[in-house]
mmCIF file of C-alpha atoms in Angstrom:
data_model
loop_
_atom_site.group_PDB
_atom_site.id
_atom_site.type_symbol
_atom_site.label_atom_id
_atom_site.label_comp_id
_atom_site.label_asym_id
_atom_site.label_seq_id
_atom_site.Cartn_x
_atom_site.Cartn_y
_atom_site.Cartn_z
ATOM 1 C CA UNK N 1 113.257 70.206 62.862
ATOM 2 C CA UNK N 2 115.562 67.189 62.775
ATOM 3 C CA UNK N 3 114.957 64.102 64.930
ATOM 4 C CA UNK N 4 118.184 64.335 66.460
ATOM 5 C CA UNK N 5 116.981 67.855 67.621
ATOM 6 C CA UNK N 6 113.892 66.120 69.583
ATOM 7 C CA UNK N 7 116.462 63.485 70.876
ATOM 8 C CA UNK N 8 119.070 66.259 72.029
ATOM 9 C CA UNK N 9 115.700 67.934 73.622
ATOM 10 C CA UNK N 10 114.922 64.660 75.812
ATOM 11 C CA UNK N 11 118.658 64.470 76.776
ATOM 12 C CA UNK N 12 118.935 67.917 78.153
ATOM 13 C CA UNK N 13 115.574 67.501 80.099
ATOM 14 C CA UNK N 14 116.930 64.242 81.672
ATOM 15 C CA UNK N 15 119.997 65.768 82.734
ATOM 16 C CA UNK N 16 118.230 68.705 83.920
ATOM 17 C CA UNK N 17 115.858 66.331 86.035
ATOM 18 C CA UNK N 18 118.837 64.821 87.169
ATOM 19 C CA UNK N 19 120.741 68.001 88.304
ATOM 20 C CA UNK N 20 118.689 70.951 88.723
ATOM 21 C CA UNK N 21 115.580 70.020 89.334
ATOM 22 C CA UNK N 22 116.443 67.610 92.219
ATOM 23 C CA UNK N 23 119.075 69.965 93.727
ATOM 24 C CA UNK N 24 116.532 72.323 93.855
ATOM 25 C CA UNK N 25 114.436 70.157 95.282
ATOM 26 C CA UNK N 26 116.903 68.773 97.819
ATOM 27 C CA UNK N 27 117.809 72.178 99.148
ATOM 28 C CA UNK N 28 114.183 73.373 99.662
ATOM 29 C CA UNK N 29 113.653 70.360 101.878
ATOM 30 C CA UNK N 30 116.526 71.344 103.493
ATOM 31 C CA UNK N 31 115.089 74.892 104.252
ATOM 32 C CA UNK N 32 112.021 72.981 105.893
ATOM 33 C CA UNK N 33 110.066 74.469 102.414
ATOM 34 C CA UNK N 34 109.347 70.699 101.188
ATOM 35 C CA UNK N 35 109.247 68.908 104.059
ATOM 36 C CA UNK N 36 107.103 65.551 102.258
ATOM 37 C CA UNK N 37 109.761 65.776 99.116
ATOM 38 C CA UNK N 38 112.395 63.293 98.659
ATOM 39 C CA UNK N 39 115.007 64.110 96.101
ATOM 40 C CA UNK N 40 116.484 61.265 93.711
ATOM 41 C CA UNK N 41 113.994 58.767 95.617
ATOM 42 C CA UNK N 42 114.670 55.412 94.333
ATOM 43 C CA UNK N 43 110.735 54.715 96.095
ATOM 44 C CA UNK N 44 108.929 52.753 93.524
ATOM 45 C CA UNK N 45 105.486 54.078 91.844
ATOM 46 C CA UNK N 46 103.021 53.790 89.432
ATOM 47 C CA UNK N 47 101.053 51.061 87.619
ATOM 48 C CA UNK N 48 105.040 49.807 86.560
ATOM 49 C CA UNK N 49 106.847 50.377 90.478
ATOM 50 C CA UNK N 50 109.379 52.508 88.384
ATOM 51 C CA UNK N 51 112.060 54.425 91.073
ATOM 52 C CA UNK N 52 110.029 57.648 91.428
ATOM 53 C CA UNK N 53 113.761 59.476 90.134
ATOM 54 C CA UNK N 54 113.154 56.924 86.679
ATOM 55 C CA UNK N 55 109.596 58.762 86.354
ATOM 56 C CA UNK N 56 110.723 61.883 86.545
ATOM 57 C CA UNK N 57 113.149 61.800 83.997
ATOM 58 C CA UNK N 58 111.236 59.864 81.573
ATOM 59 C CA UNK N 59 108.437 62.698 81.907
ATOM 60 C CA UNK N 60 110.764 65.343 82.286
ATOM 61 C CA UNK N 61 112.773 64.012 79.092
ATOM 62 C CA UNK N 62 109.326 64.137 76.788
ATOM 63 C CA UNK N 63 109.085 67.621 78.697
ATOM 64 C CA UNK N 64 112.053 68.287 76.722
ATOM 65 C CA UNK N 65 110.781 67.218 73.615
ATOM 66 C CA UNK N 66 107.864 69.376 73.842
ATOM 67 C CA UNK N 67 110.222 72.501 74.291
ATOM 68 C CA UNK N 68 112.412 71.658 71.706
ATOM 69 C CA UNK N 69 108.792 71.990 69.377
ATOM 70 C CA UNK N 70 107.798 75.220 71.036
ATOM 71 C CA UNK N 71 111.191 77.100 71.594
ATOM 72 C CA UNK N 72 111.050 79.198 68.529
ATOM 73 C CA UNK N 73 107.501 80.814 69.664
ATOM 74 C CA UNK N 74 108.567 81.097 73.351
ATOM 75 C CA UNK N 75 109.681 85.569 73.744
ATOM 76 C CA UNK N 76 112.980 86.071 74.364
ATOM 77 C CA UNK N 77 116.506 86.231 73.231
ATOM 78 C CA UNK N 78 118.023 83.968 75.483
ATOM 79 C CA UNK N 79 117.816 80.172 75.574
ATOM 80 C CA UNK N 80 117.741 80.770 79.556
ATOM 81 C CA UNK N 81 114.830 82.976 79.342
ATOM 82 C CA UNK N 82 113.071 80.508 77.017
ATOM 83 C CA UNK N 83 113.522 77.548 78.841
ATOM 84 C CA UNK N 84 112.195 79.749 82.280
ATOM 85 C CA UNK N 85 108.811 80.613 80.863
ATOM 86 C CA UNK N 86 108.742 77.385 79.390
ATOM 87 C CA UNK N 87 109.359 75.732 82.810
ATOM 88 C CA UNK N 88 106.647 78.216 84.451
ATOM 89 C CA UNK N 89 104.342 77.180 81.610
ATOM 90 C CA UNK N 90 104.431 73.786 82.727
ATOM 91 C CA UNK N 91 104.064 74.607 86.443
ATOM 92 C CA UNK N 92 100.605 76.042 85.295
ATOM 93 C CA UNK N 93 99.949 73.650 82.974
ATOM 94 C CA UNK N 94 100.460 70.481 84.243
ATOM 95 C CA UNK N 95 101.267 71.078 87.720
ATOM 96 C CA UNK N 96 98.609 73.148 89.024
ATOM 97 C CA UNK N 97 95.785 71.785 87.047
ATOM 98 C CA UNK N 98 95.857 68.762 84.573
ATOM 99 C CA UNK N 99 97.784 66.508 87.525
ATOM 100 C CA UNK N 100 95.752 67.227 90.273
ATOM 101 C CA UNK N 101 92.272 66.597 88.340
ATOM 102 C CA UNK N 102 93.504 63.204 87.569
ATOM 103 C CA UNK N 103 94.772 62.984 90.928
ATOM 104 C CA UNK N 104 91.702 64.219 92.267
ATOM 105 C CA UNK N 105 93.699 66.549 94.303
ATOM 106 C CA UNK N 106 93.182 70.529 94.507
ATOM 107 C CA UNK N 107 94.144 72.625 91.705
ATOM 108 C CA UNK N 108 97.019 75.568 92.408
ATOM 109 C CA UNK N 109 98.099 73.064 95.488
ATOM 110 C CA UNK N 110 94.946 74.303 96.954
ATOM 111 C CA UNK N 111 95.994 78.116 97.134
ATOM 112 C CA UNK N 112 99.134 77.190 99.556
ATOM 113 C CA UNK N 113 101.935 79.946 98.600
ATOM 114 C CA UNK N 114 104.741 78.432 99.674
ATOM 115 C CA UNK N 115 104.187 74.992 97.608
ATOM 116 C CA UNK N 116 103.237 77.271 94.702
ATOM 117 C CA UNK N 117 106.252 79.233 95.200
ATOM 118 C CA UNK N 118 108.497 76.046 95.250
ATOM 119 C CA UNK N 119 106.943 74.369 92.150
ATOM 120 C CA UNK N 120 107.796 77.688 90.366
ATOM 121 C CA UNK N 121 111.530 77.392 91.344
ATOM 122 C CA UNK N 122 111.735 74.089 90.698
ATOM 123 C CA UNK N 123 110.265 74.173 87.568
ATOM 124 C CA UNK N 124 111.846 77.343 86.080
ATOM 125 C CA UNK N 125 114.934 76.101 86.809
ATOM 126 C CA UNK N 126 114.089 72.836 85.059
ATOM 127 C CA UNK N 127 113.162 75.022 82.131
ATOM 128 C CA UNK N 128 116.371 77.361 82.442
ATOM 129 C CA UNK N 129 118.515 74.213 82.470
ATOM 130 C CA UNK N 130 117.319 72.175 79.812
ATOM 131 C CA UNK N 131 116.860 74.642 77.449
ATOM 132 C CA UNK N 132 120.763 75.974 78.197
ATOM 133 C CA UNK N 133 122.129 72.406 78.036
ATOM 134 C CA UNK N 134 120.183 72.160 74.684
ATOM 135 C CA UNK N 135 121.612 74.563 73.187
ATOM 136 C CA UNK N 136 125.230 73.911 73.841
ATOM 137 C CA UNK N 137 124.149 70.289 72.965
ATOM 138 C CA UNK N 138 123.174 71.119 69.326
ATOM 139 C CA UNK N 139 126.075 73.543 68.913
#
């Protein structure tokens, strides 16, 4: 494992932030799916007021780092199919139960299928992305 490697693994999750993950996001507002979201939102948040787009890419970019450690014990052949599960692994992980204790929200977005179902879009093709534009980075 090189450092550049870890770097290369924040880039791709950036850019993956930046491009799938929003799209995504923009068209299932668009479908009426997401109705609250706002892709690319320059709406400041957080303790800093960061543009809410700047927090997810920093957070999405140590996403990336994390995958680039865990890749090689993810199943399958494909970076695509790596970086999926990975993404759905975070969905579970993060998503539906570390961020809403500390948000003192409901866990699994309270058992409401269609927000589940869009976090697991959104999210596996956050995974599928960044671990596709990894690869070809490190090429």
């Amino acid at each position: 494992m090189r450092l550049t490697d870890l770097a290369f693994g924040f880039l791709a999750a950036a850019l993956a932030v930046l491009t799938v993950h929003e799209l995504l996001v923009f068209l299932l507002k668009k479908a009426g799916l997401l109705p609250a979201a706002t892709p690319w939102s320059m709406k400041p948040m957080g303790p800093l007021n960061v543009p809410t787009i700047v927090n997810s890419v920093f957070w999405g970019g140590l996403w990336g780092v994390v995958y680039v450690l865990a890749k090689d014990y993810l199943p399958g052949a494909d970076a695509w199919q790596k970086g999926t599960e990975f993404g759905l692994m975070i969905a579970v992980a993060s998503n539906f139960t570390i961020l809403p204790v500390i948000k003192k929200k409901p866990l699994f977005a309270g058992g409401d299928a269609k927000i589940i179902a869009c976090v697991l879009v959104i999210l596996s093709g956050f995974g599928a992305a960044t671990a596709v534009v990894f690869d070809e980075l490190v090429r």
